[in-house]
Amino acid sequence: MHGPCRFSRKFPDRALQHRDRAYPICPAESQAVCSVRADPLQAPTRSLRMATIRESSRALRSIRAPPITRQASLRLSRSSSSAATAEAPLPELAELELDSGLNVPAPTPEIKERFKPWKRQMERKRGLPGSRYQYHPPKFNRGPLHPIQSPASSDPIARDFVPGPFNVPRIKHTYQSTIASDIMTLTYLHTPPGTEKPPVPQRLREWDDSSPYHKNRPLRGPRGHSHLPLIERDITFNNIPAIQEITISSFVPQAIRDEDLLLVARTMLLAISGQMPEITKSKHSVVQWGLIKDKKTGVKVTLKGDAAYEFLDRCIQFVFPRIKEWKGLSGTTGDSAGNLSWGFNPEDMVLFPEIEVNTDMYPAKMMPGCRIFVKTTATSDRQARLLFGTLGIPFYGKLRN
């Protein structure tokens, strides 16, 4: 066994303090240590006493009590907390009712007989006040400078708000993922940087100054037209042709004499479009056709957004393939502004799935045909035909741009 170190021989008090910090002792042992330090002459006797006390404290430490389980500790904490709560209730819980709502007795037959909210509603002479200011959008737009403006169409309080979209049409998804990029790549026209654009020639005619009244007059319109046609723009990433809206119209001149024909036409357009058609009237009186001005002679409906894509998808997938000897759309169709049209005969209307499932509802002799007008964002018929070709609609005959 090694003897005391040099540090303990030189500084006995500090060595004892260091030992006390490393090995904690009981209060009796600490008193013995203090007495040894106070009286060095009685050190042997007191050191023996201190050793006895140390051994007894070690024996007591060896006797360990059984540990308290977690459940027992939680039970004790809960019981103590509940007892403390019962002794000193919190002020926040003073307003709570101690009785349960299940103990409330059921209403008596007299109370049930007197409870008639519909009668109180009918006897009320004035309406209940609104909870807040009720804003109603204006019916008419009075210009951009008016203090009251109509909300955007995407606002739920707008008059023209349409909820949705609830799904993505298949043909629209195909257009966004494949067709749009293919059209832009197919019609790409490389222009080197710094190339000047060719000047646009004047398309309006000037006066020949044969009369002094021609001075300061506006230029004349194009010969044979009342308005200038659109100029075809190059297809870029922000100018790709797309479907804008589709108008379905049915002309029924016999409805002047028999209004039931108009009812059948309106029901058919409602079935294939999903929207309520509006009734159209003749603008002029034509004796040869038996038309009278301001008489109901047809119906029409306009589809926009996803409804237009879904209707065009049904025409491409279900109607066109089932028409016998169908060649496609005529190459001369179009209005030189990117809008194309075609028509369906009365016997072709039965091919729509919405009408085919309930053919008995539409009398065969009263079923009219219809005309389809597709409005696109293209600036020429050539670009519109390119869009229709990528969607799966062929063209036949001479092409007119």
Tab-separated table of C-alpha atoms in Angstrom:
chain	number	residue	atom	x	y	z
A	1	MET	CA	0.000	0.000	0.000
A	2	HIS	CA	1.388	3.342	-0.950
A	3	GLY	CA	1.853	6.022	1.672
A	4	PRO	CA	0.397	9.518	1.571
A	5	CYS	CA	1.366	11.556	-1.414
A	6	ARG	CA	3.518	14.667	-1.352
A	7	PHE	CA	0.474	16.920	-1.764
A	8	SER	CA	-1.342	15.383	1.231
A	9	ARG	CA	1.741	15.667	3.454
A	10	LYS	CA	2.214	19.325	2.571
A	11	PHE	CA	-1.465	20.355	2.580
A	12	PRO	CA	-3.424	17.899	4.782
A	13	ASP	CA	-6.491	20.143	5.025
A	14	ARG	CA	-6.827	20.558	1.234
A	15	ALA	CA	-6.344	16.831	0.675
A	16	LEU	CA	-9.133	16.126	3.170
A	17	GLN	CA	-11.406	18.616	1.426
A	18	HIS	CA	-10.653	16.956	-1.922
A	19	ARG	CA	-11.520	13.559	-0.476
A	20	ASP	CA	-14.770	14.884	0.975
A	21	ARG	CA	-15.799	16.222	-2.418
A	22	ALA	CA	-15.023	12.909	-4.135
A	23	TYR	CA	-16.649	10.692	-1.442
A	24	PRO	CA	-19.562	12.433	0.311
A	25	ILE	CA	-20.072	11.462	3.947
A	26	CYS	CA	-22.926	11.686	6.390
A	27	PRO	CA	-23.409	14.596	8.864
A	28	ALA	CA	-21.981	12.632	11.809
A	29	GLU	CA	-18.834	11.862	9.866
A	30	SER	CA	-18.482	15.493	8.920
A	31	GLN	CA	-18.723	16.496	12.605
A	32	ALA	CA	-15.924	14.046	13.429
A	33	VAL	CA	-13.748	15.486	10.700
A	34	CYS	CA	-14.305	18.989	12.031
A	35	SER	CA	-13.393	17.912	15.580
A	36	VAL	CA	-10.181	16.303	14.308
A	37	ARG	CA	-9.216	19.510	12.608
A	38	ALA	CA	-10.026	21.522	15.764
A	39	ASP	CA	-8.032	19.375	18.262
A	40	PRO	CA	-4.993	17.608	16.718
A	41	LEU	CA	-4.010	15.987	20.085
A	42	GLN	CA	-7.093	13.799	20.174
A	43	ALA	CA	-6.664	12.756	16.542
A	44	PRO	CA	-6.161	8.970	17.145
A	45	THR	CA	-9.316	8.574	19.252
A	46	ARG	CA	-11.420	10.708	17.054
A	47	SER	CA	-10.053	9.060	13.908
A	48	LEU	CA	-11.169	5.696	15.262
A	49	ARG	CA	-14.580	7.120	16.039
A	50	MET	CA	-14.761	8.609	12.543
A	51	ALA	CA	-13.860	5.258	10.973
A	52	THR	CA	-16.654	3.583	12.944
A	53	ILE	CA	-19.154	6.179	11.795
A	54	ARG	CA	-17.961	5.810	8.192
A	55	GLU	CA	-18.422	2.052	8.273
A	56	SER	CA	-21.911	2.396	9.748
A	57	SER	CA	-22.882	4.898	7.037
A	58	ARG	CA	-21.626	2.524	4.351
A	59	ALA	CA	-23.694	-0.289	5.853
A	60	LEU	CA	-26.771	1.919	5.812
A	61	ARG	CA	-26.120	2.796	2.172
A	62	SER	CA	-25.942	-0.880	1.254
A	63	ILE	CA	-29.510	-1.357	2.495
A	64	ARG	CA	-31.563	-0.003	-0.410
A	65	ALA	CA	-35.317	0.476	-0.425
A	66	PRO	CA	-37.322	-1.120	-3.278
A	67	PRO	CA	-37.642	1.355	-6.163
A	68	ILE	CA	-40.988	3.031	-6.747
A	69	THR	CA	-42.474	2.064	-10.084
A	70	ARG	CA	-43.532	4.657	-12.657
A	71	GLN	CA	-47.212	3.778	-12.302
A	72	ALA	CA	-47.079	4.177	-8.548
A	73	SER	CA	-45.315	7.533	-8.893
A	74	LEU	CA	-47.911	8.715	-11.390
A	75	ARG	CA	-50.686	7.513	-9.070
A	76	LEU	CA	-49.147	9.389	-6.165
A	77	SER	CA	-48.692	12.554	-8.240
A	78	ARG	CA	-52.289	12.386	-9.455
A	79	SER	CA	-53.670	11.851	-5.979
A	80	SER	CA	-51.584	14.689	-4.606
A	81	SER	CA	-52.579	17.023	-7.452
A	82	SER	CA	-56.282	16.124	-7.110
A	83	ALA	CA	-56.124	16.685	-3.390
A	84	ALA	CA	-54.425	20.036	-3.924
A	85	THR	CA	-57.029	21.006	-6.509
A	86	ALA	CA	-59.868	20.036	-4.220
A	87	GLU	CA	-58.365	22.047	-1.399
A	88	ALA	CA	-57.642	25.155	-3.550
A	89	PRO	CA	-59.873	25.316	-6.689
A	90	LEU	CA	-58.596	27.446	-9.538
A	91	PRO	CA	-60.484	30.677	-10.285
A	92	GLU	CA	-60.741	29.703	-13.988
A	93	LEU	CA	-62.774	26.596	-13.073
A	94	ALA	CA	-65.171	28.397	-10.782
A	95	GLU	CA	-67.637	29.174	-13.589
A	96	LEU	CA	-67.861	25.591	-14.877
A	97	GLU	CA	-71.019	23.661	-14.130
A	98	LEU	CA	-70.479	20.486	-12.153
A	99	ASP	CA	-73.754	18.906	-13.251
A	100	SER	CA	-73.787	16.892	-16.470
A	101	GLY	CA	-76.044	17.851	-19.380
A	102	LEU	CA	-77.292	14.272	-19.590
A	103	ASN	CA	-79.199	14.771	-16.366
A	104	VAL	CA	-81.433	17.469	-17.885
A	105	PRO	CA	-85.004	16.174	-18.150
A	106	ALA	CA	-86.630	15.776	-21.569
A	107	PRO	CA	-89.071	18.467	-22.761
A	108	THR	CA	-92.637	17.965	-21.696
A	109	PRO	CA	-95.485	17.506	-24.215
A	110	GLU	CA	-96.644	21.075	-23.515
A	111	ILE	CA	-93.238	22.452	-24.516
A	112	LYS	CA	-93.210	20.318	-27.651
A	113	GLU	CA	-96.645	21.571	-28.593
A	114	ARG	CA	-95.657	25.214	-28.170
A	115	PHE	CA	-92.422	24.800	-30.180
A	116	LYS	CA	-93.423	25.808	-33.710
A	117	PRO	CA	-90.581	27.732	-35.405
A	118	TRP	CA	-92.387	27.833	-38.745
A	119	LYS	CA	-95.314	29.628	-37.123
A	120	ARG	CA	-92.995	32.187	-35.522
A	121	GLN	CA	-91.339	32.669	-38.907
A	122	MET	CA	-94.661	33.411	-40.618
A	123	GLU	CA	-95.822	35.767	-37.873
A	124	ARG	CA	-92.595	37.776	-38.073
A	125	LYS	CA	-93.332	40.973	-40.011
A	126	ARG	CA	-89.748	42.157	-40.431
A	127	GLY	CA	-86.677	40.275	-41.510
A	128	LEU	CA	-83.907	39.526	-39.114
A	129	PRO	CA	-80.999	42.000	-39.218
A	130	GLY	CA	-77.864	40.879	-41.043
A	131	SER	CA	-74.830	39.949	-39.022
A	132	ARG	CA	-72.672	42.331	-41.069
A	133	TYR	CA	-72.754	44.592	-44.087
A	134	GLN	CA	-73.977	42.625	-47.095
A	135	TYR	CA	-72.006	43.560	-50.218
A	136	HIS	CA	-73.723	43.068	-53.562
A	137	PRO	CA	-71.633	43.479	-56.728
A	138	PRO	CA	-73.016	45.927	-59.288
A	139	LYS	CA	-75.117	44.622	-62.138
A	140	PHE	CA	-73.519	46.934	-64.707
A	141	ASN	CA	-69.958	48.153	-65.217
A	142	ARG	CA	-69.911	51.950	-65.301
A	143	GLY	CA	-66.374	52.426	-66.496
A	144	PRO	CA	-62.890	52.084	-65.017
A	145	LEU	CA	-63.135	55.423	-63.155
A	146	HIS	CA	-66.298	54.585	-61.229
A	147	PRO	CA	-65.700	54.114	-57.469
A	148	ILE	CA	-67.692	50.853	-57.411
A	149	GLN	CA	-66.064	48.148	-59.542
A	150	SER	CA	-67.182	44.610	-60.253
A	151	PRO	CA	-65.069	41.918	-58.556
A	152	ALA	CA	-62.983	39.512	-60.589
A	153	SER	CA	-64.617	36.426	-62.045
A	154	SER	CA	-62.545	34.261	-59.686
A	155	ASP	CA	-64.121	35.955	-56.640
A	156	PRO	CA	-66.962	33.839	-55.155
A	157	ILE	CA	-69.132	36.946	-54.684
A	158	ALA	CA	-68.920	37.884	-58.377
A	159	ARG	CA	-72.057	37.548	-60.461
A	160	ASP	CA	-70.251	35.595	-63.181
A	161	PHE	CA	-68.371	33.309	-60.771
A	162	VAL	CA	-68.163	29.694	-61.937
A	163	PRO	CA	-66.809	27.169	-59.397
A	164	GLY	CA	-64.114	24.777	-60.491
A	165	PRO	CA	-62.190	23.324	-62.156
A	166	PHE	CA	-63.059	19.919	-60.744
A	167	ASN	CA	-61.160	17.817	-63.308
A	168	VAL	CA	-58.663	18.109	-66.151
A	169	PRO	CA	-60.053	17.062	-69.569
A	170	ARG	CA	-57.973	14.458	-71.349
A	171	ILE	CA	-57.614	16.468	-74.556
A	172	LYS	CA	-56.570	19.558	-72.586
A	173	HIS	CA	-53.926	17.584	-70.711
A	174	THR	CA	-52.633	16.213	-74.031
A	175	TYR	CA	-52.503	19.721	-75.471
A	176	GLN	CA	-50.553	21.128	-72.530
A	177	SER	CA	-48.106	18.225	-72.283
A	178	THR	CA	-47.475	17.356	-75.953
A	179	ILE	CA	-49.310	19.346	-78.624
A	180	ALA	CA	-48.309	22.860	-77.539
A	181	SER	CA	-44.578	22.083	-77.534
A	182	ASP	CA	-44.837	20.179	-80.834
A	183	ILE	CA	-46.566	23.102	-82.582
A	184	MET	CA	-43.986	25.565	-81.271
A	185	THR	CA	-41.130	23.324	-82.450
A	186	LEU	CA	-42.737	22.653	-85.829
A	187	THR	CA	-43.314	26.335	-86.621
A	188	TYR	CA	-40.059	27.668	-85.158
A	189	LEU	CA	-38.556	30.405	-87.313
A	190	HIS	CA	-35.015	31.369	-86.432
A	191	THR	CA	-34.314	35.091	-86.486
A	192	PRO	CA	-30.679	36.181	-85.969
A	193	PRO	CA	-30.192	38.850	-83.314
A	194	GLY	CA	-30.287	42.371	-84.705
A	195	THR	CA	-32.541	41.511	-87.652
A	196	GLU	CA	-34.952	44.340	-88.389
A	197	LYS	CA	-38.609	43.493	-88.845
A	198	PRO	CA	-40.011	44.295	-92.279
A	199	PRO	CA	-42.322	47.316	-92.233
A	200	VAL	CA	-46.054	46.622	-92.383
A	201	PRO	CA	-47.521	48.195	-95.535
A	202	GLN	CA	-50.463	50.544	-95.340
A	203	ARG	CA	-53.614	48.542	-95.898
A	204	LEU	CA	-56.074	51.438	-95.900
A	205	ARG	CA	-56.732	53.317	-99.114
A	206	GLU	CA	-56.072	57.007	-99.502
A	207	TRP	CA	-58.305	59.545	-101.182
A	208	ASP	CA	-57.376	60.790	-104.639
A	209	ASP	CA	-57.880	64.465	-103.659
A	210	SER	CA	-60.295	64.978	-106.539
A	211	SER	CA	-62.458	67.014	-104.198
A	212	PRO	CA	-61.471	69.668	-101.667
A	213	TYR	CA	-63.577	67.802	-99.100
A	214	HIS	CA	-61.129	64.877	-99.164
A	215	LYS	CA	-58.662	66.836	-97.053
A	216	ASN	CA	-58.330	65.645	-93.424
A	217	ARG	CA	-60.659	62.715	-94.088
A	218	PRO	CA	-59.803	59.338	-92.488
A	219	LEU	CA	-58.422	56.685	-94.806
A	220	ARG	CA	-60.866	54.469	-96.655
A	221	GLY	CA	-61.371	50.823	-95.751
A	222	PRO	CA	-60.169	47.902	-97.871
A	223	ARG	CA	-61.937	47.263	-101.146
A	224	GLY	CA	-64.725	44.730	-100.809
A	225	HIS	CA	-64.550	44.527	-96.982
A	226	SER	CA	-65.982	46.578	-94.166
A	227	HIS	CA	-63.095	45.827	-91.806
A	228	LEU	CA	-59.425	44.918	-91.971
A	229	PRO	CA	-58.556	41.207	-91.739
A	230	LEU	CA	-56.098	40.014	-89.112
A	231	ILE	CA	-52.383	39.861	-89.859
A	232	GLU	CA	-50.916	36.428	-89.254
A	233	ARG	CA	-48.419	36.509	-86.419
A	234	ASP	CA	-45.544	34.096	-85.973
A	235	ILE	CA	-46.077	31.348	-83.407
A	236	THR	CA	-43.901	31.866	-80.334
A	237	PHE	CA	-43.886	30.482	-76.808
A	238	ASN	CA	-46.620	32.942	-75.766
A	239	ASN	CA	-48.635	32.780	-78.993
A	240	ILE	CA	-49.453	29.072	-79.435
A	241	PRO	CA	-52.915	28.424	-80.968
A	242	ALA	CA	-55.431	27.054	-78.463
A	243	ILE	CA	-59.171	26.472	-78.131
A	244	GLN	CA	-60.899	29.544	-76.704
A	245	GLU	CA	-64.635	28.791	-76.904
A	246	ILE	CA	-67.167	26.698	-78.838
A	247	THR	CA	-70.622	27.889	-79.880
A	248	ILE	CA	-73.362	25.385	-80.766
A	249	SER	CA	-76.361	26.807	-82.628
A	250	SER	CA	-79.460	25.207	-84.095
A	251	PHE	CA	-81.689	27.047	-86.584
A	252	VAL	CA	-85.321	25.889	-86.582
A	253	PRO	CA	-87.402	28.174	-88.844
A	254	GLN	CA	-90.465	25.902	-88.493
A	255	ALA	CA	-90.651	26.929	-84.819
A	256	ILE	CA	-92.659	29.996	-85.902
A	257	ARG	CA	-95.621	27.702	-86.557
A	258	ASP	CA	-94.843	24.913	-84.069
A	259	GLU	CA	-93.018	25.865	-80.869
A	260	ASP	CA	-92.582	22.209	-79.898
A	261	LEU	CA	-89.753	22.001	-82.440
A	262	LEU	CA	-87.930	24.677	-80.486
A	263	LEU	CA	-88.395	22.694	-77.288
A	264	VAL	CA	-86.840	19.576	-78.845
A	265	ALA	CA	-83.857	21.555	-80.172
A	266	ARG	CA	-83.292	23.178	-76.806
A	267	THR	CA	-83.426	19.831	-75.017
A	268	MET	CA	-80.896	18.293	-77.418
A	269	LEU	CA	-78.406	21.140	-76.999
A	270	LEU	CA	-78.852	20.963	-73.239
A	271	ALA	CA	-78.033	17.245	-73.293
A	272	ILE	CA	-74.869	17.465	-75.418
A	273	SER	CA	-73.473	20.656	-73.839
A	274	GLY	CA	-74.527	20.464	-70.198
A	275	GLN	CA	-75.616	24.125	-70.192
A	276	MET	CA	-78.998	25.749	-70.661
A	277	PRO	CA	-79.205	27.153	-74.229
A	278	GLU	CA	-80.635	30.565	-74.955
A	279	ILE	CA	-83.357	31.192	-77.515
A	280	THR	CA	-82.455	33.268	-80.573
A	281	LYS	CA	-84.765	35.438	-82.666
A	282	SER	CA	-84.693	36.333	-86.346
A	283	LYS	CA	-83.270	39.791	-87.061
A	284	HIS	CA	-85.009	40.327	-90.399
A	285	SER	CA	-88.139	39.202	-92.194
A	286	VAL	CA	-87.481	36.960	-95.200
A	287	VAL	CA	-90.577	36.009	-97.179
A	288	GLN	CA	-88.897	33.214	-99.156
A	289	TRP	CA	-87.842	31.434	-95.960
A	290	GLY	CA	-90.999	32.265	-94.030
A	291	LEU	CA	-89.109	34.260	-91.393
A	292	ILE	CA	-90.722	37.004	-89.349
A	293	LYS	CA	-88.698	39.612	-87.508
A	294	ASP	CA	-88.324	39.163	-83.728
A	295	LYS	CA	-89.751	35.636	-83.787
A	296	LYS	CA	-88.105	32.703	-81.985
A	297	THR	CA	-86.324	30.643	-84.611
A	298	GLY	CA	-83.452	28.838	-82.894
A	299	VAL	CA	-81.283	28.152	-79.863
A	300	LYS	CA	-77.577	28.455	-79.116
A	301	VAL	CA	-75.133	27.824	-76.299
A	302	THR	CA	-71.497	28.868	-75.781
A	303	LEU	CA	-68.979	26.608	-74.037
A	304	LYS	CA	-65.770	27.945	-72.510
A	305	GLY	CA	-62.849	26.473	-70.639
A	306	ASP	CA	-62.919	22.784	-69.751
A	307	ALA	CA	-66.480	22.351	-71.067
A	308	ALA	CA	-65.298	23.319	-74.570
A	309	TYR	CA	-62.419	20.808	-74.462
A	310	GLU	CA	-64.713	18.026	-73.237
A	311	PHE	CA	-67.265	18.674	-76.002
A	312	LEU	CA	-64.545	18.668	-78.673
A	313	ASP	CA	-63.155	15.432	-77.221
A	314	ARG	CA	-66.563	13.755	-77.514
A	315	CYS	CA	-66.876	14.881	-81.126
A	316	ILE	CA	-63.437	13.484	-82.007
A	317	GLN	CA	-63.743	10.186	-80.116
A	318	PHE	CA	-67.433	9.250	-80.517
A	319	VAL	CA	-69.199	11.229	-83.246
A	320	PHE	CA	-66.736	11.677	-86.142
A	321	PRO	CA	-65.643	7.995	-86.359
A	322	ARG	CA	-69.276	6.796	-86.491
A	323	ILE	CA	-70.427	9.064	-89.336
A	324	LYS	CA	-70.629	7.014	-92.539
A	325	GLU	CA	-68.286	8.177	-95.304
A	326	TRP	CA	-67.075	11.104	-93.252
A	327	LYS	CA	-64.139	12.704	-95.066
A	328	GLY	CA	-63.286	15.335	-92.481
A	329	LEU	CA	-63.703	19.076	-92.358
A	330	SER	CA	-63.782	21.105	-95.535
A	331	GLY	CA	-60.516	22.841	-96.380
A	332	THR	CA	-62.382	26.043	-97.243
A	333	THR	CA	-63.924	26.441	-93.797
A	334	GLY	CA	-62.828	29.404	-91.696
A	335	ASP	CA	-63.238	33.165	-91.484
A	336	SER	CA	-59.556	34.071	-92.126
A	337	ALA	CA	-59.189	34.845	-88.414
A	338	GLY	CA	-58.479	31.370	-87.007
A	339	ASN	CA	-62.102	30.323	-86.392
A	340	LEU	CA	-63.384	27.095	-87.990
A	341	SER	CA	-66.860	25.553	-88.161
A	342	TRP	CA	-68.711	22.426	-89.283
A	343	GLY	CA	-72.223	21.031	-89.047
A	344	PHE	CA	-74.126	17.910	-88.016
A	345	ASN	CA	-77.195	16.573	-89.809
A	346	PRO	CA	-80.260	15.454	-87.797
A	347	GLU	CA	-79.261	11.796	-88.236
A	348	ASP	CA	-75.768	12.600	-86.917
A	349	MET	CA	-77.126	14.055	-83.678
A	350	VAL	CA	-78.139	10.574	-82.502
A	351	LEU	CA	-74.454	9.576	-82.381
A	352	PHE	CA	-73.809	11.726	-79.290
A	353	PRO	CA	-73.677	9.463	-76.218
A	354	GLU	CA	-75.984	11.792	-74.264
A	355	ILE	CA	-78.730	11.430	-76.885
A	356	GLU	CA	-78.095	7.803	-77.833
A	357	VAL	CA	-78.882	6.512	-74.343
A	358	ASN	CA	-82.357	8.094	-74.468
A	359	THR	CA	-83.337	8.273	-78.134
A	360	ASP	CA	-87.049	7.744	-77.432
A	361	MET	CA	-87.171	11.128	-75.734
A	362	TYR	CA	-86.519	12.947	-79.035
A	363	PRO	CA	-89.025	12.419	-81.888
A	364	ALA	CA	-87.223	11.476	-85.105
A	365	LYS	CA	-89.211	13.907	-87.280
A	366	MET	CA	-88.613	16.817	-84.896
A	367	MET	CA	-84.857	16.427	-84.347
A	368	PRO	CA	-82.905	19.337	-85.896
A	369	GLY	CA	-79.263	19.573	-86.902
A	370	CYS	CA	-76.743	21.982	-85.462
A	371	ARG	CA	-73.736	24.073	-86.402
A	372	ILE	CA	-70.469	24.088	-84.442
A	373	PHE	CA	-68.258	27.209	-84.350
A	374	VAL	CA	-64.819	26.828	-82.765
A	375	LYS	CA	-63.047	30.040	-81.792
A	376	THR	CA	-59.278	29.726	-81.391
A	377	THR	CA	-56.431	32.074	-80.522
A	378	ALA	CA	-54.845	31.528	-83.951
A	379	THR	CA	-54.513	34.525	-86.258
A	380	SER	CA	-55.106	32.649	-89.528
A	381	ASP	CA	-56.965	29.613	-90.834
A	382	ARG	CA	-53.644	27.908	-91.565
A	383	GLN	CA	-52.659	27.975	-87.897
A	384	ALA	CA	-56.151	26.813	-86.858
A	385	ARG	CA	-55.954	23.841	-89.242
A	386	LEU	CA	-52.546	22.979	-87.801
A	387	LEU	CA	-54.097	22.902	-84.321
A	388	PHE	CA	-57.042	20.773	-85.452
A	389	GLY	CA	-54.714	18.377	-87.276
A	390	THR	CA	-52.725	17.734	-84.090
A	391	LEU	CA	-55.998	17.047	-82.243
A	392	GLY	CA	-56.968	14.359	-84.776
A	393	ILE	CA	-59.360	16.201	-87.138
A	394	PRO	CA	-58.534	15.729	-90.860
A	395	PHE	CA	-59.294	18.121	-93.739
A	396	TYR	CA	-60.199	17.405	-97.350
A	397	GLY	CA	-60.439	19.431	-100.535
A	398	LYS	CA	-58.710	22.637	-101.453
A	399	LEU	CA	-57.183	24.496	-98.537
A	400	ARG	CA	-57.917	28.201	-98.261
A	401	ASN	CA	-55.701	30.394	-96.112
